[in-house]
């Protein structure tokens, strides 16, 4: 059970984190460098999973991913109670952290440097990858770690849209809950230690990246 | 001069309106004026970092920008214009070495970029900086690397924004010489923004006075500074000694002006008797008279006496503020040791002559002075 | 110091366009990687990983089961694996929650409910047919305390002892054993009085865990859980509550429906029934093939 949960957590978190970084970076760029009508509304919507109770997030996800929702009706995609739904839930809750950090990091890059790159013949993607990103590297990395850590620890919303099916959707946090329920304290203790260690390491890494 | 760069642009901001028209050839044109006048905006429009509300920008027959003018709409992005830009503060990429900075625009050359960049740095005598990062270089070094980087892309136009501000004097003169030589060797169209008169003199062929979003005057550097066309231009160029006088007599021989009681002779200029006109004389053209010596013909008239209220020396130049009998102050400027024997000091009395030929009437906008042949 | 570049039309528009394209690309990537690989099947029960079209592939059944069957079904599942080589994975929870999951499209093959009502839900939702269901056990409730508990609980009236601070039951909203607990207390006329002291757990197993950890003083739990534990327990009369007719349902939409049916029959057959009996379940009278046809 432990091995299954570990592998599942790894799979779900890895996929979620890749999506968090890619989408989070793009959104961070938009938030940092553009202005448009309704921007603050969009920004708030992205950030909202940070303050909403996990059950509310889970509810929205259920509506979106479950039967009657657009995924099922328009695309015939059944994802509830599969690891895909768990990954998506992790993505949604980890994204705000990445966007926040990414936005700050990108905004901290002097726009004159980006302009200089433009006058030197660089295309827009070139400006982003050769100037903006290298200079925003630390903040982006910190955001990725934070987003990934949050994705790893996701529980409430995951439980609602993916359930706690061993071997399929039972990630480590869910297994801990289950183990306590079954009074399997050995399993619970081990997993709690692992997750605490991972969380500690993540925050330490973020601090290191933040200093200097 | 055949103009290679033509621009006629308008841009509206909340607080002011910009409308700049310029024709620039293979020369160094200095954009001179107070901050907020629109100089940097003009540079940004030429380089494509900013889109004007209306107008046209054309270089060597290629249209960079056109909007609200006859012809199809054009707005070429910066990367396609081939305009080199040395920013205020140089904008060197801090995460790249000097070599990598200069090689940045040469990315497409696949492998030949770095050697080419190295060669360019060498030709500017910067080879020792090749592996240094911008934070490890002085202001002057950064400026030259930024210049090399802008030139690496083989631009036809080169724009510089306050290139000499963070550089000390001896380096400044070297840089100015280098820039003039580069322009001549490469036949570039160069626009240089500065608010420092000395830099304008040191590097420019022509000078455009920009204020309130408009080109107030344009012409050869020395001409513009000697003869500001009107009050605005004079203000910008930072002249003192602008005052108002009444025209008492006007003839083909000259003018007689009444400056609040002081009568002054001036060369013939367009003015009506009874008109109250703004008048100007450069501080360098107010001469100090030795009390016991004979004076030449030119200094016979316009003699006044005053009391020195301020004496200021700035290394090579001394400037005085002298209180005159008519209640006004006048500024006098000369090379430091010129009048040493006079032992000029604050509070002392001084005989001055306002050189007749240098008294200029600032009588409002005329036709633009056509660019001199360079 | 360099001044910030003015943000106006022109470069900003290009930037925005490039960024929007990156966003769309990113979103497509997200969709593809995470959701696109999901089975584009219709209806619940997309099956457990391997669709088992080839008889040589290892088959894994995904079974949702009421929490009171923990350990009992694990044991039967092991026996089944020994006999057939088929792996059975159990997803335990309260019957109501599991039923909801199935209605929402959870890909399970078989559902062991602790009562009939939550299977009826599936029939009403059109997910399961009447012929796919069968009775497999009769449940009983007990009062459970830790072995070292200071309380001597012999019956429901002992719960009125003011020293008994917290009584754990499964949540009656979605757990059959919670419903039975409530009904029993109501029959004894104690529900209103004891309500302030009642703590509701997610499912009957968690109710037991509350009492076991000491956070609750006593729990009303399934007999099948009490018998395997180390606590003190007493059986409650079955006339205090409506019968816990534990019903199994095969999910016909699942690609492993046939295998699921076989396992259901195994549980309800000569190998499974003794195990259930050992765990304190009452057994339904044997009918022909075990499933209503």
PDB file of N, CA and C in Angstrom, chain A residues 20-102:
ATOM      1  N   UNK A  20       1.859  23.110 -13.547  1.00  0.00           N
ATOM      2  CA  UNK A  20       1.918  24.316 -12.717  1.00  0.00           C
ATOM      3  C   UNK A  20       3.002  25.260 -13.214  1.00  0.00           C
ATOM      4  N   UNK A  21       4.166  24.710 -13.526  1.00  0.00           N
ATOM      5  CA  UNK A  21       5.266  25.569 -13.950  1.00  0.00           C
ATOM      6  C   UNK A  21       4.968  26.218 -15.297  1.00  0.00           C
ATOM      7  N   UNK A  22       4.529  25.432 -16.258  1.00  0.00           N
ATOM      8  CA  UNK A  22       4.299  25.975 -17.588  1.00  0.00           C
ATOM      9  C   UNK A  22       3.188  27.021 -17.578  1.00  0.00           C
ATOM     10  N   UNK A  23       2.043  26.622 -17.053  1.00  0.00           N
ATOM     11  CA  UNK A  23       0.910  27.556 -17.045  1.00  0.00           C
ATOM     12  C   UNK A  23       1.181  28.715 -16.091  1.00  0.00           C
ATOM     13  N   UNK A  24       1.777  28.397 -14.946  1.00  0.00           N
ATOM     14  CA  UNK A  24       2.059  29.445 -13.966  1.00  0.00           C
ATOM     15  C   UNK A  24       3.008  30.487 -14.510  1.00  0.00           C
ATOM     16  N   UNK A  25       4.000  30.053 -15.253  1.00  0.00           N
ATOM     17  CA  UNK A  25       4.959  30.980 -15.847  1.00  0.00           C
ATOM     18  C   UNK A  25       4.271  31.876 -16.859  1.00  0.00           C
ATOM     19  N   UNK A  26       3.457  31.255 -17.708  1.00  0.00           N
ATOM     20  CA  UNK A  26       2.755  32.041 -18.719  1.00  0.00           C
ATOM     21  C   UNK A  26       1.845  33.071 -18.048  1.00  0.00           C
ATOM     22  N   UNK A  27       1.103  32.629 -17.045  1.00  0.00           N
ATOM     23  CA  UNK A  27       0.209  33.562 -16.354  1.00  0.00           C
ATOM     24  C   UNK A  27       0.996  34.636 -15.615  1.00  0.00           C
ATOM     25  N   UNK A  28       2.103  34.231 -15.004  1.00  0.00           N
ATOM     26  CA  UNK A  28       2.938  35.203 -14.310  1.00  0.00           C
ATOM     27  C   UNK A  28       3.423  36.274 -15.258  1.00  0.00           C
ATOM     28  N   UNK A  29       3.777  35.873 -16.469  1.00  0.00           N
ATOM     29  CA  UNK A  29       4.235  36.822 -17.482  1.00  0.00           C
ATOM     30  C   UNK A  29       3.121  37.790 -17.850  1.00  0.00           C
ATOM     31  N   UNK A  30       1.943  37.244 -18.050  1.00  0.00           N
ATOM     32  CA  UNK A  30       0.817  38.110 -18.389  1.00  0.00           C
ATOM     33  C   UNK A  30       0.552  39.103 -17.262  1.00  0.00           C
ATOM     34  N   UNK A  31       0.524  38.611 -16.054  1.00  0.00           N
ATOM     35  CA  UNK A  31       0.208  39.487 -14.913  1.00  0.00           C
ATOM     36  C   UNK A  31       1.277  40.541 -14.720  1.00  0.00           C
ATOM     37  N   UNK A  32       2.523  40.179 -14.988  1.00  0.00           N
ATOM     38  CA  UNK A  32       3.613  41.120 -14.720  1.00  0.00           C
ATOM     39  C   UNK A  32       3.772  42.160 -15.821  1.00  0.00           C
ATOM     40  N   UNK A  33       3.459  41.798 -17.053  1.00  0.00           N
ATOM     41  CA  UNK A  33       3.870  42.671 -18.147  1.00  0.00           C
ATOM     42  C   UNK A  33       2.734  43.252 -18.972  1.00  0.00           C
ATOM     43  N   UNK A  34       1.512  42.879 -18.692  1.00  0.00           N
ATOM     44  CA  UNK A  34       0.454  43.429 -19.532  1.00  0.00           C
ATOM     45  C   UNK A  34      -0.618  44.075 -18.672  1.00  0.00           C
ATOM     46  N   UNK A  35      -1.392  44.909 -19.335  1.00  0.00           N
ATOM     47  CA  UNK A  35      -2.551  45.515 -18.682  1.00  0.00           C
ATOM     48  C   UNK A  35      -3.734  45.257 -19.583  1.00  0.00           C
ATOM     49  N   UNK A  36      -4.841  44.899 -19.001  1.00  0.00           N
ATOM     50  CA  UNK A  36      -6.043  44.764 -19.817  1.00  0.00           C
ATOM     51  C   UNK A  36      -7.253  44.891 -18.928  1.00  0.00           C
ATOM     52  N   UNK A  37      -8.353  45.104 -19.576  1.00  0.00           N
ATOM     53  CA  UNK A  37      -9.588  45.301 -18.844  1.00  0.00           C
ATOM     54  C   UNK A  37      -9.963  44.029 -18.095  1.00  0.00           C
ATOM     55  N   UNK A  38     -10.246  44.155 -16.808  1.00  0.00           N
ATOM     56  CA  UNK A  38     -10.639  42.994 -16.028  1.00  0.00           C
ATOM     57  C   UNK A  38      -9.468  42.194 -15.490  1.00  0.00           C
ATOM     58  N   UNK A  39      -8.279  42.790 -15.553  1.00  0.00           N
ATOM     59  CA  UNK A  39      -7.096  42.044 -15.126  1.00  0.00           C
ATOM     60  C   UNK A  39      -7.159  41.659 -13.650  1.00  0.00           C
ATOM     61  N   UNK A  40      -7.609  42.554 -12.818  1.00  0.00           N
ATOM     62  CA  UNK A  40      -7.616  42.238 -11.387  1.00  0.00           C
ATOM     63  C   UNK A  40      -8.614  41.132 -11.085  1.00  0.00           C
ATOM     64  N   UNK A  41      -9.673  41.060 -11.861  1.00  0.00           N
ATOM     65  CA  UNK A  41     -10.637  39.980 -11.657  1.00  0.00           C
ATOM     66  C   UNK A  41      -9.989  38.635 -11.989  1.00  0.00           C
ATOM     67  N   UNK A  42      -9.305  38.615 -13.113  1.00  0.00           N
ATOM     68  CA  UNK A  42      -8.634  37.383 -13.523  1.00  0.00           C
ATOM     69  C   UNK A  42      -7.619  36.960 -12.475  1.00  0.00           C
ATOM     70  N   UNK A  43      -6.861  37.941 -12.002  1.00  0.00           N
ATOM     71  CA  UNK A  43      -5.837  37.644 -11.012  1.00  0.00           C
ATOM     72  C   UNK A  43      -6.461  37.059  -9.745  1.00  0.00           C
ATOM     73  N   UNK A  44      -7.557  37.644  -9.313  1.00  0.00           N
ATOM     74  CA  UNK A  44      -8.226  37.144  -8.111  1.00  0.00           C
ATOM     75  C   UNK A  44      -8.712  35.718  -8.320  1.00  0.00           C
ATOM     76  N   UNK A  45      -9.271  35.457  -9.498  1.00  0.00           N
ATOM     77  CA  UNK A  45      -9.767  34.109  -9.767  1.00  0.00           C
ATOM     78  C   UNK A  45      -8.654  33.073  -9.701  1.00  0.00           C
ATOM     79  N   UNK A  46      -7.491  33.453 -10.229  1.00  0.00           N
ATOM     80  CA  UNK A  46      -6.375  32.509 -10.186  1.00  0.00           C
ATOM     81  C   UNK A  46      -5.957  32.242  -8.751  1.00  0.00           C
ATOM     82  N   UNK A  47      -5.977  33.289  -7.930  1.00  0.00           N
ATOM     83  CA  UNK A  47      -5.483  33.179  -6.555  1.00  0.00           C
ATOM     84  C   UNK A  47      -6.475  32.520  -5.620  1.00  0.00           C
ATOM     85  N   UNK A  48      -7.720  32.452  -6.040  1.00  0.00           N
ATOM     86  CA  UNK A  48      -8.766  32.056  -5.096  1.00  0.00           C
ATOM     87  C   UNK A  48      -8.584  30.684  -4.451  1.00  0.00           C
ATOM     88  N   UNK A  49      -8.051  29.675  -5.143  1.00  0.00           N
ATOM     89  CA  UNK A  49      -7.886  28.385  -4.457  1.00  0.00           C
ATOM     90  C   UNK A  49      -7.004  28.482  -3.217  1.00  0.00           C
ATOM     91  N   UNK A  50      -6.227  29.531  -3.108  1.00  0.00           N
ATOM     92  CA  UNK A  50      -5.372  29.697  -1.939  1.00  0.00           C
ATOM     93  C   UNK A  50      -6.180  29.913  -0.668  1.00  0.00           C
ATOM     94  N   UNK A  51      -7.297  30.601  -0.806  1.00  0.00           N
ATOM     95  CA  UNK A  51      -8.051  30.936   0.401  1.00  0.00           C
ATOM     96  C   UNK A  51      -9.358  30.176   0.544  1.00  0.00           C
ATOM     97  N   UNK A  52      -9.769  29.509  -0.521  1.00  0.00           N
ATOM     98  CA  UNK A  52     -11.001  28.741  -0.409  1.00  0.00           C
ATOM     99  C   UNK A  52     -10.771  27.451   0.359  1.00  0.00           C
ATOM    100  N   UNK A  53     -11.771  26.983   1.107  1.00  0.00           N
ATOM    101  CA  UNK A  53     -11.621  25.687   1.758  1.00  0.00           C
ATOM    102  C   UNK A  53     -11.489  24.609   0.695  1.00  0.00           C
ATOM    103  N   UNK A  54     -10.684  23.597   0.959  1.00  0.00           N
ATOM    104  CA  UNK A  54     -10.474  22.553  -0.054  1.00  0.00           C
ATOM    105  C   UNK A  54     -11.771  21.929  -0.538  1.00  0.00           C
ATOM    106  N   UNK A  55     -12.768  21.886   0.331  1.00  0.00           N
ATOM    107  CA  UNK A  55     -14.024  21.278  -0.106  1.00  0.00           C
ATOM    108  C   UNK A  55     -14.728  22.140  -1.143  1.00  0.00           C
ATOM    109  N   UNK A  56     -14.555  23.435  -1.039  1.00  0.00           N
ATOM    110  CA  UNK A  56     -15.176  24.306  -2.042  1.00  0.00           C
ATOM    111  C   UNK A  56     -14.477  24.110  -3.381  1.00  0.00           C
ATOM    112  N   UNK A  57     -13.144  24.064  -3.323  1.00  0.00           N
ATOM    113  CA  UNK A  57     -12.385  23.801  -4.544  1.00  0.00           C
ATOM    114  C   UNK A  57     -12.806  22.458  -5.125  1.00  0.00           C
ATOM    115  N   UNK A  58     -12.904  21.457  -4.227  1.00  0.00           N
ATOM    116  CA  UNK A  58     -13.291  20.125  -4.669  1.00  0.00           C
ATOM    117  C   UNK A  58     -14.666  20.134  -5.309  1.00  0.00           C
ATOM    118  N   UNK A  59     -15.554  20.910  -4.744  1.00  0.00           N
ATOM    119  CA  UNK A  59     -16.904  20.983  -5.289  1.00  0.00           C
ATOM    120  C   UNK A  59     -16.886  21.540  -6.697  1.00  0.00           C
ATOM    121  N   UNK A  60     -16.176  22.678  -6.866  1.00  0.00           N
ATOM    122  CA  UNK A  60     -16.078  23.260  -8.205  1.00  0.00           C
ATOM    123  C   UNK A  60     -15.482  22.270  -9.205  1.00  0.00           C
ATOM    124  N   UNK A  61     -14.453  21.558  -8.748  1.00  0.00           N
ATOM    125  CA  UNK A  61     -13.816  20.593  -9.638  1.00  0.00           C
ATOM    126  C   UNK A  61     -14.779  19.475 -10.022  1.00  0.00           C
ATOM    127  N   UNK A  62     -15.571  19.060  -9.023  1.00  0.00           N
ATOM    128  CA  UNK A  62     -16.533  17.998  -9.287  1.00  0.00           C
ATOM    129  C   UNK A  62     -17.545  18.438 -10.341  1.00  0.00           C
ATOM    130  N   UNK A  63     -17.980  19.676 -10.206  1.00  0.00           N
ATOM    131  CA  UNK A  63     -18.927  20.206 -11.185  1.00  0.00           C
ATOM    132  C   UNK A  63     -18.298  20.275 -12.565  1.00  0.00           C
ATOM    133  N   UNK A  64     -17.022  20.673 -12.579  1.00  0.00           N
ATOM    134  CA  UNK A  64     -16.335  20.849 -13.855  1.00  0.00           C
ATOM    135  C   UNK A  64     -15.975  19.512 -14.496  1.00  0.00           C
ATOM    136  N   UNK A  65     -15.489  18.568 -13.651  1.00  0.00           N
ATOM    137  CA  UNK A  65     -14.967  17.318 -14.195  1.00  0.00           C
ATOM    138  C   UNK A  65     -15.983  16.189 -14.226  1.00  0.00           C
ATOM    139  N   UNK A  66     -17.028  16.313 -13.408  1.00  0.00           N
ATOM    140  CA  UNK A  66     -17.938  15.183 -13.243  1.00  0.00           C
ATOM    141  C   UNK A  66     -19.040  15.156 -14.281  1.00  0.00           C
ATOM    142  N   UNK A  67     -19.946  14.200 -14.128  1.00  0.00           N
ATOM    143  CA  UNK A  67     -21.027  14.068 -15.104  1.00  0.00           C
ATOM    144  C   UNK A  67     -21.905  15.304 -15.058  1.00  0.00           C
ATOM    145  N   UNK A  68     -22.307  15.745 -16.223  1.00  0.00           N
ATOM    146  CA  UNK A  68     -23.072  16.974 -16.313  1.00  0.00           C
ATOM    147  C   UNK A  68     -22.174  18.159 -16.581  1.00  0.00           C
ATOM    148  N   UNK A  69     -20.868  17.971 -16.344  1.00  0.00           N
ATOM    149  CA  UNK A  69     -19.943  19.066 -16.572  1.00  0.00           C
ATOM    150  C   UNK A  69     -19.411  19.058 -17.995  1.00  0.00           C
ATOM    151  N   UNK A  70     -18.703  20.138 -18.350  1.00  0.00           N
ATOM    152  CA  UNK A  70     -18.232  20.296 -19.739  1.00  0.00           C
ATOM    153  C   UNK A  70     -17.308  19.172 -20.205  1.00  0.00           C
ATOM    154  N   UNK A  71     -16.510  18.638 -19.304  1.00  0.00           N
ATOM    155  CA  UNK A  71     -15.558  17.626 -19.754  1.00  0.00           C
ATOM    156  C   UNK A  71     -16.278  16.375 -20.250  1.00  0.00           C
ATOM    157  N   UNK A  72     -17.319  16.002 -19.503  1.00  0.00           N
ATOM    158  CA  UNK A  72     -18.055  14.805 -19.879  1.00  0.00           C
ATOM    159  C   UNK A  72     -18.973  15.081 -21.062  1.00  0.00           C
ATOM    160  N   UNK A  73     -19.666  16.214 -20.968  1.00  0.00           N
ATOM    161  CA  UNK A  73     -20.671  16.497 -21.996  1.00  0.00           C
ATOM    162  C   UNK A  73     -20.044  16.820 -23.343  1.00  0.00           C
ATOM    163  N   UNK A  74     -18.989  17.670 -23.345  1.00  0.00           N
ATOM    164  CA  UNK A  74     -18.463  18.126 -24.626  1.00  0.00           C
ATOM    165  C   UNK A  74     -17.357  17.229 -25.166  1.00  0.00           C
ATOM    166  N   UNK A  75     -16.550  16.652 -24.250  1.00  0.00           N
ATOM    167  CA  UNK A  75     -15.393  15.914 -24.731  1.00  0.00           C
ATOM    168  C   UNK A  75     -15.457  14.426 -24.418  1.00  0.00           C
ATOM    169  N   UNK A  76     -16.533  14.004 -23.766  1.00  0.00           N
ATOM    170  CA  UNK A  76     -16.686  12.596 -23.395  1.00  0.00           C
ATOM    171  C   UNK A  76     -15.501  12.091 -22.597  1.00  0.00           C
ATOM    172  N   UNK A  77     -14.933  12.952 -21.770  1.00  0.00           N
ATOM    173  CA  UNK A  77     -13.795  12.538 -20.973  1.00  0.00           C
ATOM    174  C   UNK A  77     -14.233  12.239 -19.547  1.00  0.00           C
ATOM    175  N   UNK A  78     -13.992  10.990 -19.095  1.00  0.00           N
ATOM    176  CA  UNK A  78     -14.345  10.624 -17.718  1.00  0.00           C
ATOM    177  C   UNK A  78     -13.068  10.617 -16.888  1.00  0.00           C
ATOM    178  N   UNK A  79     -12.939  11.602 -16.042  1.00  0.00           N
ATOM    179  CA  UNK A  79     -11.699  11.633 -15.267  1.00  0.00           C
ATOM    180  C   UNK A  79     -11.898  11.484 -13.773  1.00  0.00           C
ATOM    181  N   UNK A  80     -13.157  11.619 -13.313  1.00  0.00           N
ATOM    182  CA  UNK A  80     -13.332  11.533 -11.863  1.00  0.00           C
ATOM    183  C   UNK A  80     -12.931  10.155 -11.363  1.00  0.00           C
ATOM    184  N   UNK A  81     -12.322  10.146 -10.196  1.00  0.00           N
ATOM    185  CA  UNK A  81     -11.833   8.928  -9.551  1.00  0.00           C
ATOM    186  C   UNK A  81     -10.755   8.235 -10.359  1.00  0.00           C
ATOM    187  N   UNK A  82     -10.039   9.014 -11.147  1.00  0.00           N
ATOM    188  CA  UNK A  82      -8.822   8.509 -11.754  1.00  0.00           C
ATOM    189  C   UNK A  82      -7.693   9.430 -11.316  1.00  0.00           C
ATOM    190  N   UNK A  83      -6.457   8.991 -11.552  1.00  0.00           N
ATOM    191  CA  UNK A  83      -5.330   9.802 -11.114  1.00  0.00           C
ATOM    192  C   UNK A  83      -5.284  11.129 -11.871  1.00  0.00           C
ATOM    193  N   UNK A  84      -5.904  11.170 -13.043  1.00  0.00           N
ATOM    194  CA  UNK A  84      -5.919  12.421 -13.795  1.00  0.00           C
ATOM    195  C   UNK A  84      -6.635  13.513 -13.009  1.00  0.00           C
ATOM    196  N   UNK A  85      -7.739  13.113 -12.350  1.00  0.00           N
ATOM    197  CA  UNK A  85      -8.475  14.106 -11.568  1.00  0.00           C
ATOM    198  C   UNK A  85      -7.644  14.560 -10.371  1.00  0.00           C
ATOM    199  N   UNK A  86      -6.945  13.598  -9.772  1.00  0.00           N
ATOM    200  CA  UNK A  86      -6.072  13.961  -8.645  1.00  0.00           C
ATOM    201  C   UNK A  86      -5.008  14.949  -9.100  1.00  0.00           C
ATOM    202  N   UNK A  87      -4.431  14.689 -10.283  1.00  0.00           N
ATOM    203  CA  UNK A  87      -3.406  15.589 -10.799  1.00  0.00           C
ATOM    204  C   UNK A  87      -3.998  16.964 -11.067  1.00  0.00           C
ATOM    205  N   UNK A  88      -5.195  16.992 -11.602  1.00  0.00           N
ATOM    206  CA  UNK A  88      -5.806  18.270 -11.903  1.00  0.00           C
ATOM    207  C   UNK A  88      -6.100  19.055 -10.634  1.00  0.00           C
ATOM    208  N   UNK A  89      -6.587  18.338  -9.598  1.00  0.00           N
ATOM    209  CA  UNK A  89      -6.844  19.012  -8.321  1.00  0.00           C
ATOM    210  C   UNK A  89      -5.552  19.588  -7.763  1.00  0.00           C
ATOM    211  N   UNK A  90      -4.486  18.816  -7.832  1.00  0.00           N
ATOM    212  CA  UNK A  90      -3.192  19.295  -7.339  1.00  0.00           C
ATOM    213  C   UNK A  90      -2.726  20.492  -8.138  1.00  0.00           C
ATOM    214  N   UNK A  91      -2.965  20.454  -9.429  1.00  0.00           N
ATOM    215  CA  UNK A  91      -2.583  21.564 -10.305  1.00  0.00           C
ATOM    216  C   UNK A  91      -3.309  22.840  -9.889  1.00  0.00           C
ATOM    217  N   UNK A  92      -4.605  22.731  -9.673  1.00  0.00           N
ATOM    218  CA  UNK A  92      -5.406  23.914  -9.351  1.00  0.00           C
ATOM    219  C   UNK A  92      -4.959  24.570  -8.047  1.00  0.00           C
ATOM    220  N   UNK A  93      -4.631  23.742  -7.055  1.00  0.00           N
ATOM    221  CA  UNK A  93      -4.261  24.358  -5.773  1.00  0.00           C
ATOM    222  C   UNK A  93      -2.818  24.831  -5.733  1.00  0.00           C
ATOM    223  N   UNK A  94      -1.957  24.264  -6.573  1.00  0.00           N
ATOM    224  CA  UNK A  94      -0.556  24.674  -6.574  1.00  0.00           C
ATOM    225  C   UNK A  94      -0.297  25.857  -7.478  1.00  0.00           C
ATOM    226  N   UNK A  95      -1.174  26.052  -8.462  1.00  0.00           N
ATOM    227  CA  UNK A  95      -0.964  27.111  -9.450  1.00  0.00           C
ATOM    228  C   UNK A  95      -0.836  28.509  -8.852  1.00  0.00           C
ATOM    229  N   UNK A  96      -1.707  28.906  -7.914  1.00  0.00           N
ATOM    230  CA  UNK A  96      -1.611  30.278  -7.401  1.00  0.00           C
ATOM    231  C   UNK A  96      -0.234  30.606  -6.825  1.00  0.00           C
ATOM    232  N   UNK A  97       0.376  29.635  -6.178  1.00  0.00           N
ATOM    233  CA  UNK A  97       1.684  29.892  -5.579  1.00  0.00           C
ATOM    234  C   UNK A  97       2.718  30.177  -6.655  1.00  0.00           C
ATOM    235  N   UNK A  98       2.630  29.431  -7.745  1.00  0.00           N
ATOM    236  CA  UNK A  98       3.580  29.622  -8.840  1.00  0.00           C
ATOM    237  C   UNK A  98       3.344  30.958  -9.528  1.00  0.00           C
ATOM    238  N   UNK A  99       2.076  31.284  -9.750  1.00  0.00           N
ATOM    239  CA  UNK A  99       1.764  32.536 -10.438  1.00  0.00           C
ATOM    240  C   UNK A  99       2.252  33.726  -9.617  1.00  0.00           C
ATOM    241  N   UNK A 100       1.993  33.663  -8.335  1.00  0.00           N
ATOM    242  CA  UNK A 100       2.413  34.745  -7.447  1.00  0.00           C
ATOM    243  C   UNK A 100       3.916  34.938  -7.495  1.00  0.00           C
ATOM    244  N   UNK A 101       4.652  33.839  -7.308  1.00  0.00           N
ATOM    245  CA  UNK A 101       6.104  33.944  -7.299  1.00  0.00           C
ATOM    246  C   UNK A 101       6.639  34.314  -8.672  1.00  0.00           C
ATOM    247  N   UNK A 102       6.054  33.711  -9.704  1.00  0.00           N
ATOM    248  CA  UNK A 102       6.505  33.993 -11.059  1.00  0.00           C
ATOM    249  C   UNK A 102       6.275  35.442 -11.431  1.00  0.00           C
TER     250      UNK A 102
END
